[in-house]
JSON list of C-alpha atoms in Angstrom, two decimals:
[
{"chain": "L", "resi": 1, "resn": "MET", "atom": "CA", "xyz": [16.35, -11.89, 41.27]},
{"chain": "L", "resi": 2, "resn": "PRO", "atom": "CA", "xyz": [14.76, -13.34, 38.80]},
{"chain": "L", "resi": 3, "resn": "ILE", "atom": "CA", "xyz": [10.95, -12.41, 39.21]},
{"chain": "L", "resi": 4, "resn": "HIS", "atom": "CA", "xyz": [8.85, -15.37, 38.65]},
{"chain": "L", "resi": 5, "resn": "ARG", "atom": "CA", "xyz": [5.29, -15.08, 37.53]},
{"chain": "L", "resi": 6, "resn": "GLY", "atom": "CA", "xyz": [2.34, -15.06, 39.74]},
{"chain": "L", "resi": 7, "resn": "GLU", "atom": "CA", "xyz": [4.89, -13.78, 42.71]},
{"chain": "L", "resi": 8, "resn": "SER", "atom": "CA", "xyz": [2.89, -12.17, 45.43]},
{"chain": "L", "resi": 9, "resn": "GLY", "atom": "CA", "xyz": [3.95, -9.21, 47.87]},
{"chain": "L", "resi": 10, "resn": "LEU", "atom": "CA", "xyz": [6.18, -7.29, 45.08]},
{"chain": "L", "resi": 11, "resn": "THR", "atom": "CA", "xyz": [6.26, -3.32, 46.27]},
{"chain": "L", "resi": 12, "resn": "ASP", "atom": "CA", "xyz": [7.60, -0.22, 44.55]},
{"chain": "L", "resi": 13, "resn": "GLU", "atom": "CA", "xyz": [10.34, -0.66, 46.68]},
{"chain": "L", "resi": 14, "resn": "THR", "atom": "CA", "xyz": [11.33, -4.10, 46.16]},
{"chain": "L", "resi": 15, "resn": "THR", "atom": "CA", "xyz": [11.07, -4.25, 42.40]},
{"chain": "L", "resi": 16, "resn": "PRO", "atom": "CA", "xyz": [12.34, -0.59, 41.39]},
{"chain": "L", "resi": 17, "resn": "ASP", "atom": "CA", "xyz": [12.50, -1.98, 37.70]},
{"chain": "L", "resi": 18, "resn": "VAL", "atom": "CA", "xyz": [9.75, -3.49, 37.14]},
{"chain": "L", "resi": 19, "resn": "ALA", "atom": "CA", "xyz": [8.21, -0.30, 38.79]},
{"chain": "L", "resi": 20, "resn": "GLN", "atom": "CA", "xyz": [9.73, 1.97, 35.66]},
{"chain": "L", "resi": 21, "resn": "ILE", "atom": "CA", "xyz": [9.10, 0.02, 33.56]},
{"chain": "L", "resi": 22, "resn": "SER", "atom": "CA", "xyz": [4.87, -0.47, 34.78]},
{"chain": "L", "resi": 23, "resn": "GLN", "atom": "CA", "xyz": [4.86, 3.29, 35.00]},
{"chain": "L", "resi": 24, "resn": "ALA", "atom": "CA", "xyz": [6.76, 3.99, 30.62]},
{"chain": "L", "resi": 25, "resn": "MET", "atom": "CA", "xyz": [3.85, 0.36, 29.85]},
{"chain": "L", "resi": 26, "resn": "SER", "atom": "CA", "xyz": [1.55, 3.60, 31.01]},
{"chain": "L", "resi": 27, "resn": "ARG", "atom": "CA", "xyz": [3.01, 5.53, 29.58]},
{"chain": "L", "resi": 28, "resn": "MET", "atom": "CA", "xyz": [3.25, 4.12, 26.56]},
{"chain": "L", "resi": 29, "resn": "ARG", "atom": "CA", "xyz": [-0.76, 2.79, 26.94]},
{"chain": "L", "resi": 30, "resn": "VAL", "atom": "CA", "xyz": [-1.65, 6.42, 26.96]},
{"chain": "L", "resi": 31, "resn": "LEU", "atom": "CA", "xyz": [0.68, 7.64, 23.52]},
{"chain": "L", "resi": 32, "resn": "ILE", "atom": "CA", "xyz": [-0.86, 4.41, 21.76]},
{"chain": "L", "resi": 33, "resn": "LYS", "atom": "CA", "xyz": [-4.79, 5.30, 22.75]},
{"chain": "L", "resi": 34, "resn": "ASN", "atom": "CA", "xyz": [-4.24, 8.46, 22.26]},
{"chain": "L", "resi": 35, "resn": "ARG", "atom": "CA", "xyz": [-2.84, 8.09, 18.58]},
{"chain": "L", "resi": 36, "resn": "ALA", "atom": "CA", "xyz": [-0.08, 10.74, 19.16]},
{"chain": "L", "resi": 37, "resn": "ILE", "atom": "CA", "xyz": [2.56, 8.19, 17.43]},
{"chain": "L", "resi": 38, "resn": "GLY", "atom": "CA", "xyz": [0.54, 7.52, 14.34]},
{"chain": "L", "resi": 39, "resn": "LYS", "atom": "CA", "xyz": [-0.62, 10.91, 13.57]},
{"chain": "L", "resi": 40, "resn": "LEU", "atom": "CA", "xyz": [3.45, 12.13, 14.23]},
{"chain": "L", "resi": 41, "resn": "ILE", "atom": "CA", "xyz": [3.62, 9.27, 11.36]},
{"chain": "L", "resi": 42, "resn": "MET", "atom": "CA", "xyz": [0.52, 10.68, 9.54]},
{"chain": "L", "resi": 43, "resn": "SER", "atom": "CA", "xyz": [1.13, 13.64, 9.67]},
{"chain": "L", "resi": 44, "resn": "ALA", "atom": "CA", "xyz": [4.88, 13.31, 7.75]},
{"chain": "L", "resi": 45, "resn": "ALA", "atom": "CA", "xyz": [3.56, 9.90, 5.71]},
{"chain": "L", "resi": 46, "resn": "ALA", "atom": "CA", "xyz": [0.10, 10.67, 4.18]},
{"chain": "L", "resi": 47, "resn": "PRO", "atom": "CA", "xyz": [-2.05, 14.48, 5.49]},
{"chain": "L", "resi": 48, "resn": "ASP", "atom": "CA", "xyz": [-4.90, 14.05, 3.93]},
{"chain": "L", "resi": 49, "resn": "LEU", "atom": "CA", "xyz": [-5.87, 11.00, 5.95]},
{"chain": "L", "resi": 50, "resn": "ASP", "atom": "CA", "xyz": [-6.47, 9.68, 9.16]},
{"chain": "L", "resi": 51, "resn": "MET", "atom": "CA", "xyz": [-5.81, 6.91, 11.98]},
{"chain": "L", "resi": 52, "resn": "SER", "atom": "CA", "xyz": [-8.84, 4.35, 10.34]},
{"chain": "L", "resi": 53, "resn": "HIS", "atom": "CA", "xyz": [-7.79, 4.85, 7.05]},
{"chain": "L", "resi": 54, "resn": "LEU", "atom": "CA", "xyz": [-4.32, 3.61, 8.56]},
{"chain": "L", "resi": 55, "resn": "ASP", "atom": "CA", "xyz": [-5.87, 1.66, 9.71]},
{"chain": "L", "resi": 56, "resn": "VAL", "atom": "CA", "xyz": [-7.78, -0.04, 6.94]},
{"chain": "L", "resi": 57, "resn": "ILE", "atom": "CA", "xyz": [-4.29, 0.05, 4.35]},
{"chain": "L", "resi": 58, "resn": "GLU", "atom": "CA", "xyz": [-2.50, -1.99, 6.32]},
{"chain": "L", "resi": 59, "resn": "LEU", "atom": "CA", "xyz": [-5.81, -4.18, 7.35]},
{"chain": "L", "resi": 60, "resn": "VAL", "atom": "CA", "xyz": [-5.88, -5.08, 3.38]},
{"chain": "L", "resi": 61, "resn": "ARG", "atom": "CA", "xyz": [-2.10, -5.44, 3.78]},
{"chain": "L", "resi": 62, "resn": "ARG", "atom": "CA", "xyz": [-2.05, -8.07, 5.74]},
{"chain": "L", "resi": 63, "resn": "GLY", "atom": "CA", "xyz": [-5.33, -9.62, 4.70]},
{"chain": "L", "resi": 64, "resn": "THR", "atom": "CA", "xyz": [-3.96, -9.98, 1.44]},
{"chain": "L", "resi": 65, "resn": "ARG", "atom": "CA", "xyz": [-1.62, -12.25, 2.32]},
{"chain": "L", "resi": 66, "resn": "HIS", "atom": "CA", "xyz": [-3.50, -14.59, 3.38]},
{"chain": "L", "resi": 67, "resn": "GLY", "atom": "CA", "xyz": [-6.29, -14.75, 1.51]},
{"chain": "L", "resi": 68, "resn": "GLU", "atom": "CA", "xyz": [-8.88, -12.06, -0.38]},
{"chain": "L", "resi": 69, "resn": "VAL", "atom": "CA", "xyz": [-10.11, -8.84, 1.60]},
{"chain": "L", "resi": 70, "resn": "THR", "atom": "CA", "xyz": [-13.86, -8.11, 1.50]},
{"chain": "L", "resi": 71, "resn": "ILE", "atom": "CA", "xyz": [-15.96, -5.38, 3.31]},
{"chain": "L", "resi": 72, "resn": "GLY", "atom": "CA", "xyz": [-17.25, -7.87, 5.76]},
{"chain": "L", "resi": 73, "resn": "LEU", "atom": "CA", "xyz": [-13.86, -8.45, 6.46]},
{"chain": "L", "resi": 74, "resn": "VAL", "atom": "CA", "xyz": [-12.68, -5.74, 7.04]},
{"chain": "L", "resi": 75, "resn": "ALA", "atom": "CA", "xyz": [-16.09, -4.33, 8.78]},
{"chain": "L", "resi": 76, "resn": "GLU", "atom": "CA", "xyz": [-15.22, -7.68, 10.85]},
{"chain": "L", "resi": 77, "resn": "LYS", "atom": "CA", "xyz": [-11.23, -7.54, 12.02]},
{"chain": "L", "resi": 78, "resn": "MET", "atom": "CA", "xyz": [-11.83, -3.51, 12.19]},
{"chain": "L", "resi": 79, "resn": "CYS", "atom": "CA", "xyz": [-15.09, -3.45, 14.52]},
{"chain": "L", "resi": 80, "resn": "MET", "atom": "CA", "xyz": [-17.13, -1.51, 12.50]},
{"chain": "L", "resi": 81, "resn": "ASP", "atom": "CA", "xyz": [-20.71, -1.60, 10.46]},
{"chain": "L", "resi": 82, "resn": "PRO", "atom": "CA", "xyz": [-20.52, -2.56, 6.96]},
{"chain": "L", "resi": 83, "resn": "SER", "atom": "CA", "xyz": [-22.00, 0.53, 5.76]},
{"chain": "L", "resi": 84, "resn": "ARG", "atom": "CA", "xyz": [-18.99, 2.55, 7.82]},
{"chain": "L", "resi": 85, "resn": "ALA", "atom": "CA", "xyz": [-16.69, -0.05, 6.22]},
{"chain": "L", "resi": 86, "resn": "SER", "atom": "CA", "xyz": [-17.74, 0.57, 2.89]},
{"chain": "L", "resi": 87, "resn": "ARG", "atom": "CA", "xyz": [-17.48, 3.94, 3.27]},
{"chain": "L", "resi": 88, "resn": "VAL", "atom": "CA", "xyz": [-14.14, 4.16, 4.33]},
{"chain": "L", "resi": 89, "resn": "VAL", "atom": "CA", "xyz": [-13.36, 1.57, 1.33]},
{"chain": "L", "resi": 90, "resn": "ALA", "atom": "CA", "xyz": [-14.70, 3.97, -1.07]},
{"chain": "L", "resi": 91, "resn": "TYR", "atom": "CA", "xyz": [-12.43, 6.75, 0.06]},
{"chain": "L", "resi": 92, "resn": "LEU", "atom": "CA", "xyz": [-9.58, 5.18, 0.03]},
{"chain": "L", "resi": 93, "resn": "VAL", "atom": "CA", "xyz": [-10.63, 3.58, -3.61]},
{"chain": "L", "resi": 94, "resn": "ASP", "atom": "CA", "xyz": [-11.58, 7.49, -4.75]},
{"chain": "L", "resi": 95, "resn": "ARG", "atom": "CA", "xyz": [-8.10, 7.95, -3.80]},
{"chain": "L", "resi": 96, "resn": "GLY", "atom": "CA", "xyz": [-6.71, 5.13, -5.95]},
{"chain": "L", "resi": 97, "resn": "ILE", "atom": "CA", "xyz": [-5.13, 4.21, -3.02]},
{"chain": "L", "resi": 98, "resn": "LEU", "atom": "CA", "xyz": [-7.13, 0.92, -3.13]},
{"chain": "L", "resi": 99, "resn": "SER", "atom": "CA", "xyz": [-9.40, -1.36, -5.95]},
{"chain": "L", "resi": 100, "resn": "ARG", "atom": "CA", "xyz": [-11.74, -3.31, -6.39]},
{"chain": "L", "resi": 101, "resn": "ALA", "atom": "CA", "xyz": [-11.22, -6.59, -7.69]},
{"chain": "L", "resi": 102, "resn": "VAL", "atom": "CA", "xyz": [-13.27, -9.44, -8.60]},
{"chain": "L", "resi": 103, "resn": "SER", "atom": "CA", "xyz": [-12.83, -12.40, -6.15]},
{"chain": "L", "resi": 104, "resn": "GLN", "atom": "CA", "xyz": [-10.73, -15.38, -7.44]},
{"chain": "L", "resi": 105, "resn": "ALA", "atom": "CA", "xyz": [-12.61, -17.94, -6.16]},
{"chain": "L", "resi": 106, "resn": "ASP", "atom": "CA", "xyz": [-16.39, -16.45, -6.31]},
{"chain": "L", "resi": 107, "resn": "ALA", "atom": "CA", "xyz": [-16.56, -14.20, -9.49]},
{"chain": "L", "resi": 108, "resn": "ARG", "atom": "CA", "xyz": [-19.87, -12.29, -7.87]},
{"chain": "L", "resi": 109, "resn": "ARG", "atom": "CA", "xyz": [-18.38, -10.92, -4.85]},
{"chain": "L", "resi": 110, "resn": "ALA", "atom": "CA", "xyz": [-15.45, -8.05, -4.36]},
{"chain": "L", "resi": 111, "resn": "VAL", "atom": "CA", "xyz": [-12.72, -8.26, -2.59]},
{"chain": "L", "resi": 112, "resn": "ILE", "atom": "CA", "xyz": [-10.04, -5.05, -2.25]},
{"chain": "L", "resi": 113, "resn": "VAL", "atom": "CA", "xyz": [-6.64, -4.69, -3.14]},
{"chain": "L", "resi": 114, "resn": "LEU", "atom": "CA", "xyz": [-3.72, -2.06, -2.45]},
{"chain": "L", "resi": 115, "resn": "THR", "atom": "CA", "xyz": [-2.06, -0.19, -5.33]},
{"chain": "L", "resi": 116, "resn": "ASP", "atom": "CA", "xyz": [0.99, 1.18, -6.15]},
{"chain": "L", "resi": 117, "resn": "LYS", "atom": "CA", "xyz": [-0.22, 4.62, -4.82]},
{"chain": "L", "resi": 118, "resn": "GLY", "atom": "CA", "xyz": [-1.47, 2.20, -1.47]},
{"chain": "L", "resi": 119, "resn": "GLN", "atom": "CA", "xyz": [2.16, 0.40, -1.65]},
{"chain": "L", "resi": 120, "resn": "ALA", "atom": "CA", "xyz": [3.85, 3.64, -1.68]},
{"chain": "L", "resi": 121, "resn": "VAL", "atom": "CA", "xyz": [1.79, 5.42, 1.21]},
{"chain": "L", "resi": 122, "resn": "LEU", "atom": "CA", "xyz": [2.51, 2.12, 3.20]},
{"chain": "L", "resi": 123, "resn": "LYS", "atom": "CA", "xyz": [6.35, 2.20, 2.09]},
{"chain": "L", "resi": 124, "resn": "GLU", "atom": "CA", "xyz": [6.61, 6.40, 3.41]},
{"chain": "L", "resi": 125, "resn": "LYS", "atom": "CA", "xyz": [4.21, 5.40, 6.79]},
{"chain": "L", "resi": 126, "resn": "ARG", "atom": "CA", "xyz": [7.37, 2.39, 7.63]},
{"chain": "L", "resi": 127, "resn": "ARG", "atom": "CA", "xyz": [10.32, 5.58, 6.41]},
{"chain": "L", "resi": 128, "resn": "VAL", "atom": "CA", "xyz": [8.76, 8.33, 8.47]},
{"chain": "L", "resi": 129, "resn": "LYS", "atom": "CA", "xyz": [8.47, 5.59, 11.50]},
{"chain": "L", "resi": 130, "resn": "LEU", "atom": "CA", "xyz": [11.76, 4.01, 11.40]},
{"chain": "L", "resi": 131, "resn": "GLU", "atom": "CA", "xyz": [13.36, 7.69, 10.68]},
{"chain": "L", "resi": 132, "resn": "MET", "atom": "CA", "xyz": [10.87, 8.69, 14.12]},
{"chain": "L", "resi": 133, "resn": "ILE", "atom": "CA", "xyz": [12.56, 6.48, 15.85]},
{"chain": "L", "resi": 134, "resn": "GLU", "atom": "CA", "xyz": [15.94, 7.00, 14.60]},
{"chain": "L", "resi": 135, "resn": "ARG", "atom": "CA", "xyz": [15.37, 10.83, 16.13]},
{"chain": "L", "resi": 136, "resn": "ILE", "atom": "CA", "xyz": [14.33, 8.91, 19.87]},
{"chain": "L", "resi": 137, "resn": "LEU", "atom": "CA", "xyz": [17.49, 6.62, 19.97]},
{"chain": "L", "resi": 138, "resn": "SER", "atom": "CA", "xyz": [20.19, 9.70, 17.70]},
{"chain": "L", "resi": 139, "resn": "ASP", "atom": "CA", "xyz": [22.15, 9.84, 20.64]},
{"chain": "L", "resi": 140, "resn": "TRP", "atom": "CA", "xyz": [21.89, 5.64, 21.96]},
{"chain": "L", "resi": 141, "resn": "THR", "atom": "CA", "xyz": [25.78, 3.84, 21.20]},
{"chain": "L", "resi": 142, "resn": "ASP", "atom": "CA", "xyz": [24.73, 1.02, 19.19]},
{"chain": "L", "resi": 143, "resn": "GLU", "atom": "CA", "xyz": [25.64, -1.52, 22.23]},
{"chain": "L", "resi": 144, "resn": "GLU", "atom": "CA", "xyz": [22.41, 0.31, 23.92]},
{"chain": "L", "resi": 145, "resn": "VAL", "atom": "CA", "xyz": [20.17, 0.15, 20.90]},
{"chain": "L", "resi": 146, "resn": "ALA", "atom": "CA", "xyz": [20.85, -4.05, 20.04]},
{"chain": "L", "resi": 147, "resn": "GLN", "atom": "CA", "xyz": [20.41, -4.58, 23.77]},
{"chain": "L", "resi": 148, "resn": "PHE", "atom": "CA", "xyz": [17.31, -2.99, 23.78]},
{"chain": "L", "resi": 149, "resn": "ALA", "atom": "CA", "xyz": [15.75, -4.54, 20.43]},
{"chain": "L", "resi": 150, "resn": "GLU", "atom": "CA", "xyz": [16.87, -7.67, 21.89]},
{"chain": "L", "resi": 151, "resn": "LEU", "atom": "CA", "xyz": [15.55, -7.12, 24.77]},
{"chain": "L", "resi": 152, "resn": "TYR", "atom": "CA", "xyz": [12.65, -5.99, 23.84]},
{"chain": "L", "resi": 153, "resn": "GLY", "atom": "CA", "xyz": [11.38, -8.17, 20.90]},
{"chain": "L", "resi": 154, "resn": "ARG", "atom": "CA", "xyz": [12.20, -10.80, 24.12]},
{"chain": "L", "resi": 155, "resn": "PHE", "atom": "CA", "xyz": [9.42, -8.37, 27.18]},
{"chain": "L", "resi": 156, "resn": "VAL", "atom": "CA", "xyz": [7.08, -8.27, 23.65]},
{"chain": "L", "resi": 157, "resn": "ASP", "atom": "CA", "xyz": [7.02, -11.98, 23.22]},
{"chain": "L", "resi": 158, "resn": "GLU", "atom": "CA", "xyz": [6.69, -12.64, 26.32]},
{"chain": "L", "resi": 159, "resn": "PHE", "atom": "CA", "xyz": [3.97, -10.28, 26.88]},
{"chain": "L", "resi": 160, "resn": "GLU", "atom": "CA", "xyz": [1.82, -11.91, 23.94]},
{"chain": "L", "resi": 161, "resn": "LYS", "atom": "CA", "xyz": [2.16, -15.65, 25.20]},
{"chain": "L", "resi": 162, "resn": "LEU", "atom": "CA", "xyz": [0.66, -13.96, 28.84]},
{"chain": "L", "resi": 163, "resn": "ALA", "atom": "CA", "xyz": [-1.69, -11.94, 26.84]},
{"chain": "L", "resi": 164, "resn": "LEU", "atom": "CA", "xyz": [-2.82, -14.34, 23.52]},
{"chain": "L", "resi": 165, "resn": "PRO", "atom": "CA", "xyz": [-1.93, -17.14, 24.49]},
{"chain": "L", "resi": 166, "resn": "GLY", "atom": "CA", "xyz": [-2.13, -20.31, 22.06]},
{"chain": "L", "resi": 167, "resn": "ARG", "atom": "CA", "xyz": [-1.77, -17.67, 19.33]},
{"chain": "L", "resi": 168, "resn": "GLU", "atom": "CA", "xyz": [1.25, -18.06, 17.27]}
]
């Protein structure tokens, strides 16, 4: 029986599958909140960095596709004060993961870009993450993996529509 948005009177007894999904989401939220998944990935991919460093590296990667990334943008998107953002970026610059460059739009402004080493960190992070997912799914059939991939993607798409209306 399909569940309709806004339907009332649902209980664990009447919708055990929905309750099971809810419980699994709660467990996953705890893992995400505690950054357990990221810490596992980071311990293998970049043990000398912490999660805030990885977040900034990811932000620079994504932001560069849409324009120039500045300390101000890092501070805004990471919800940190500009001095903290500057220290995190400086740490990553010192390690050769990020570099500063001159803005093409305004030569008075510095922008932040990924270096080859930064790209390598992200590539390794992705490799470790995919390896972890493959390990988790190792005893699943190909059909189960395909079905989960399709349904999980669909679930997250709908969740985003509900949680972030108007966002593409």
